[in-house]
Amino acid sequence: GSIQVADGTVIGQEVHVVKASGTNTNEVTPDDTLGAYAAVDIAAVGDNVLLRWSGASWSIVSTSAGAAAATDAGTGVAIQNS
């Protein structure tokens, strides 16, 4: 499913999206992005993305894979370029 992130209201506001269950890939799509990305896919339980509001757009602060993080950091989290 898709997770739409509306524009923030306070500079520095953070949104941390963590996949808690399920097997389908979820697409996290901010209304406004900072940089050349359009969405972030989280596929496995524990995959996550941390976004921070700049006052005009969302920047990616960090991403991490869930179960594979210890041996394969970043696997499972895909950043889609616009």
Coordinates of N, CA, C and O in Angstrom, one line a residue:
G1 N 0.8 -1.2 0.0 CA 0.0 0.0 0.0 C 0.9 1.3 0.0 O 2.1 1.2 0.3
S2 N 0.2 2.4 -0.3 CA 0.9 3.6 -0.3 C 0.7 4.4 1.0 O -0.4 4.4 1.5
I3 N 1.8 5.1 1.4 CA 1.7 6.0 2.6 C 2.1 7.4 2.1 O 3.2 7.6 1.7
Q4 N 1.1 8.2 2.1 CA 1.3 9.6 1.6 C 1.7 10.5 2.8 O 1.0 10.4 3.9
V5 N 2.8 11.2 2.7 CA 3.2 12.1 3.8 C 2.9 13.6 3.4 O 3.5 14.1 2.5
A6 N 2.0 14.2 4.1 CA 1.7 15.6 3.9 C 2.8 16.5 4.3 O 3.7 16.1 5.1
D7 N 2.8 17.7 3.8 CA 3.8 18.7 4.2 C 3.8 18.9 5.7 O 2.8 18.8 6.3
G8 N 5.0 19.1 6.2 CA 5.1 19.4 7.6 C 4.6 20.7 8.0 O 4.3 21.6 7.2
T9 N 4.6 21.0 9.3 CA 4.1 22.3 9.8 C 5.2 23.0 10.6 O 5.0 24.2 10.8
V10 N 6.2 22.3 11.0 CA 7.3 23.0 11.8 C 8.6 22.5 11.2 O 8.9 21.3 11.0
I11 N 9.5 23.5 11.0 CA 10.9 23.1 10.5 C 11.5 22.2 11.5 O 11.5 22.4 12.7
G12 N 12.1 21.1 11.0 CA 12.7 20.1 11.9 C 11.8 19.0 12.3 O 12.3 18.0 12.9
Q13 N 10.5 19.1 11.9 CA 9.6 18.0 12.2 C 10.1 16.7 11.6 O 10.6 16.7 10.5
E14 N 9.9 15.6 12.3 CA 10.4 14.3 11.8 C 9.2 13.3 11.7 O 8.3 13.3 12.5
V15 N 9.3 12.5 10.7 CA 8.3 11.4 10.5 C 9.2 10.1 10.3 O 10.1 10.1 9.4
H16 N 8.9 9.1 11.2 CA 9.7 7.9 11.1 C 8.7 6.8 10.8 O 7.7 6.5 11.5
V17 N 8.8 6.2 9.6 CA 7.9 5.2 9.1 C 8.6 3.8 9.2 O 9.7 3.6 8.7
V18 N 8.0 2.9 10.0 CA 8.6 1.6 10.2 C 7.6 0.5 9.8 O 6.4 0.6 10.2
K19 N 8.0 -0.4 8.9 CA 7.1 -1.5 8.5 C 6.9 -2.5 9.7 O 7.9 -3.1 10.1
A20 N 5.7 -2.6 10.2 CA 5.5 -3.5 11.4 C 5.1 -4.9 11.1 O 5.3 -5.8 11.8
S21 N 4.4 -5.1 9.9 CA 3.9 -6.4 9.6 C 3.6 -6.4 8.1 O 3.5 -5.4 7.4
G22 N 3.3 -7.6 7.6 CA 2.9 -7.8 6.2 C 4.0 -8.1 5.3 O 5.2 -8.1 5.6
T23 N 3.7 -8.5 4.1 CA 4.7 -8.9 3.1 C 4.7 -8.1 1.8 O 5.6 -8.2 1.0
N24 N 3.7 -7.2 1.7 CA 3.7 -6.3 0.5 C 4.6 -5.1 0.7 O 4.8 -4.7 1.8
T25 N 5.1 -4.6 -0.4 CA 6.0 -3.4 -0.4 C 5.1 -2.2 -0.1 O 4.0 -2.1 -0.8
N26 N 5.5 -1.3 0.7 CA 4.8 -0.1 1.0 C 5.6 1.1 0.4 O 6.8 1.1 0.6
E27 N 5.0 2.0 -0.3 CA 5.6 3.1 -0.9 C 5.3 4.3 -0.1 O 4.2 4.7 0.1
V28 N 6.4 4.9 0.5 CA 6.2 6.2 1.3 C 6.5 7.3 0.4 O 7.6 7.5 -0.2
T29 N 5.5 8.2 0.2 CA 5.5 9.2 -0.8 C 5.2 10.6 -0.2 O 4.1 10.9 0.1
P30 N 6.3 11.4 0.1 CA 6.1 12.7 0.6 C 5.5 13.6 -0.5 O 5.7 13.5 -1.7
D31 N 4.6 14.6 -0.1 CA 4.1 15.6 -1.0 C 5.2 16.4 -1.7 O 5.1 16.6 -2.9
D32 N 6.2 16.8 -0.9 CA 7.3 17.6 -1.5 C 8.6 17.0 -1.0 O 8.7 16.7 0.2
T33 N 9.5 16.8 -1.9 CA 10.8 16.1 -1.5 C 12.0 17.0 -1.8 O 12.0 17.9 -2.7
L34 N 13.0 16.9 -0.9 CA 14.2 17.6 -1.1 C 15.2 16.7 -1.8 O 15.6 15.6 -1.2
G35 N 15.6 17.0 -3.0 CA 16.6 16.2 -3.7 C 15.8 15.5 -4.8 O 14.7 15.7 -5.1
A36 N 16.5 14.5 -5.4 CA 16.0 13.8 -6.6 C 15.4 12.5 -6.3 O 15.7 11.5 -6.9
Y37 N 14.5 12.5 -5.3 CA 13.8 11.2 -5.0 C 12.3 11.5 -5.0 O 11.9 12.7 -4.8
A38 N 11.5 10.5 -5.3 CA 10.1 10.7 -5.4 C 9.3 9.9 -4.3 O 8.3 10.3 -3.8
A39 N 9.9 8.8 -3.9 CA 9.3 7.9 -2.9 C 10.4 6.9 -2.4 O 11.5 6.8 -2.9
V40 N 10.0 6.3 -1.3 CA 10.9 5.3 -0.6 C 10.0 4.0 -0.4 O 8.9 4.1 0.1
D41 N 10.6 2.9 -0.9 CA 9.9 1.6 -0.8 C 10.4 0.9 0.5 O 11.6 0.8 0.6
I42 N 9.5 0.4 1.3 CA 9.9 -0.4 2.4 C 9.2 -1.7 2.2 O 8.0 -1.8 2.0
A43 N 10.0 -2.8 2.3 CA 9.4 -4.1 1.8 C 9.3 -5.1 3.0 O 8.4 -5.9 3.0
A44 N 10.3 -5.2 3.8 CA 10.3 -6.2 4.9 C 10.0 -5.7 6.2 O 10.2 -4.5 6.5
V45 N 9.5 -6.5 7.1 CA 9.2 -6.1 8.5 C 10.5 -5.5 9.1 O 11.6 -6.1 9.0
G46 N 10.4 -4.3 9.7 CA 11.6 -3.6 10.2 C 12.2 -2.6 9.3 O 12.9 -1.7 9.8
D47 N 12.0 -2.7 8.0 CA 12.5 -1.7 7.1 C 11.9 -0.3 7.6 O 10.8 -0.2 8.0
N48 N 12.7 0.8 7.5 CA 12.2 2.0 7.9 C 12.9 3.2 7.2 O 14.0 3.0 6.6
V49 N 12.3 4.3 7.3 CA 12.8 5.6 6.8 C 12.5 6.7 7.7 O 11.4 6.7 8.3
L50 N 13.5 7.6 7.9 CA 13.3 8.8 8.8 C 13.3 10.0 7.9 O 14.3 10.2 7.2
L51 N 12.3 10.8 7.9 CA 12.2 12.0 7.1 C 12.2 13.3 8.0 O 11.6 13.2 9.1
R52 N 12.8 14.4 7.5 CA 12.8 15.6 8.3 C 12.3 16.8 7.4 O 12.8 16.9 6.2
W53 N 11.4 17.6 7.9 CA 10.8 18.7 7.2 C 11.8 19.9 7.2 O 12.2 20.4 8.3
S54 N 12.1 20.5 6.1 CA 13.0 21.6 6.0 C 12.3 23.0 6.0 O 12.9 24.0 6.1
G55 N 11.0 23.0 6.0 CA 10.2 24.2 5.9 C 9.5 24.3 4.5 O 8.6 25.0 4.3
A56 N 10.1 23.5 3.5 CA 9.6 23.5 2.2 C 9.5 22.1 1.6 O 8.7 21.9 0.6
S57 N 10.2 21.1 2.2 CA 10.2 19.8 1.6 C 10.7 18.8 2.6 O 11.3 19.2 3.6
W58 N 10.5 17.5 2.3 CA 11.0 16.4 3.2 C 12.4 15.9 2.7 O 12.5 15.6 1.5
S59 N 13.3 15.8 3.6 CA 14.6 15.2 3.3 C 14.7 13.8 3.9 O 14.1 13.6 5.0
I60 N 15.5 12.9 3.3 CA 15.7 11.6 3.9 C 16.9 11.8 4.9 O 18.0 12.1 4.5
V61 N 16.7 11.5 6.1 CA 17.7 11.5 7.2 C 18.4 10.2 7.2 O 19.6 10.1 7.3
S62 N 17.6 9.1 7.2 CA 18.2 7.8 7.2 C 17.2 6.7 6.7 O 16.0 6.9 6.7
T63 N 17.7 5.6 6.3 CA 17.0 4.4 6.0 C 17.7 3.2 6.6 O 18.9 3.3 6.8
S64 N 17.0 2.2 6.9 CA 17.6 1.0 7.4 C 16.7 -0.2 7.1 O 15.5 -0.1 7.1
A65 N 17.4 -1.3 6.8 CA 16.6 -2.6 6.6 C 16.3 -3.2 7.9 O 17.1 -3.0 8.9
G66 N 15.3 -4.0 8.0 CA 14.9 -4.6 9.2 C 15.8 -5.8 9.5 O 16.9 -5.7 10.1
A67 N 15.3 -7.0 9.1 CA 16.0 -8.3 9.5 C 17.4 -8.4 9.0 O 18.2 -9.0 9.6
A68 N 17.7 -7.8 7.8 CA 19.0 -8.0 7.2 C 20.0 -6.9 7.7 O 21.1 -6.9 7.2
A69 N 19.6 -6.0 8.6 CA 20.4 -4.8 8.9 C 21.8 -5.3 9.5 O 22.8 -4.6 9.2
A70 N 21.8 -6.3 10.2 CA 23.1 -6.7 10.8 C 24.1 -7.2 9.8 O 25.3 -6.9 10.0
T71 N 23.7 -7.8 8.7 CA 24.6 -8.3 7.7 C 24.6 -7.6 6.4 O 25.6 -7.7 5.6
D72 N 23.6 -6.9 6.1 CA 23.4 -6.3 4.8 C 22.7 -4.9 4.9 O 21.6 -4.7 4.4
A73 N 23.3 -4.0 5.6 CA 22.7 -2.7 5.9 C 22.2 -2.0 4.6 O 22.8 -2.0 3.6
G74 N 20.9 -1.6 4.7 CA 20.3 -0.9 3.5 C 19.5 -1.8 2.6 O 18.8 -1.3 1.8
T75 N 19.7 -3.1 2.6 CA 19.0 -3.9 1.7 C 17.5 -3.9 2.1 O 17.1 -4.0 3.2
G76 N 16.7 -3.8 1.0 CA 15.3 -3.9 1.2 C 14.6 -2.5 1.2 O 13.4 -2.4 1.1
V77 N 15.4 -1.4 1.4 CA 14.8 -0.1 1.3 C 15.3 0.5 0.0 O 16.5 0.7 -0.2
A78 N 14.3 0.8 -0.8 CA 14.7 1.4 -2.2 C 14.2 2.8 -2.3 O 13.1 3.1 -1.9
I79 N 15.1 3.7 -2.7 CA 14.8 5.1 -2.9 C 14.5 5.3 -4.4 O 15.4 5.0 -5.2
Q80 N 13.3 5.8 -4.7 CA 12.9 6.0 -6.1 C 13.3 7.4 -6.6 O 12.8 8.3 -5.9
N81 N 14.1 7.5 -7.6 CA 14.4 8.9 -8.1 C 13.2 9.4 -8.9 O 12.5 8.6 -9.5
S82 N 13.1 10.7 -8.9 CA 12.0 11.3 -9.6 C 12.4 11.5 -11.1 O 13.5 11.3 -11.5

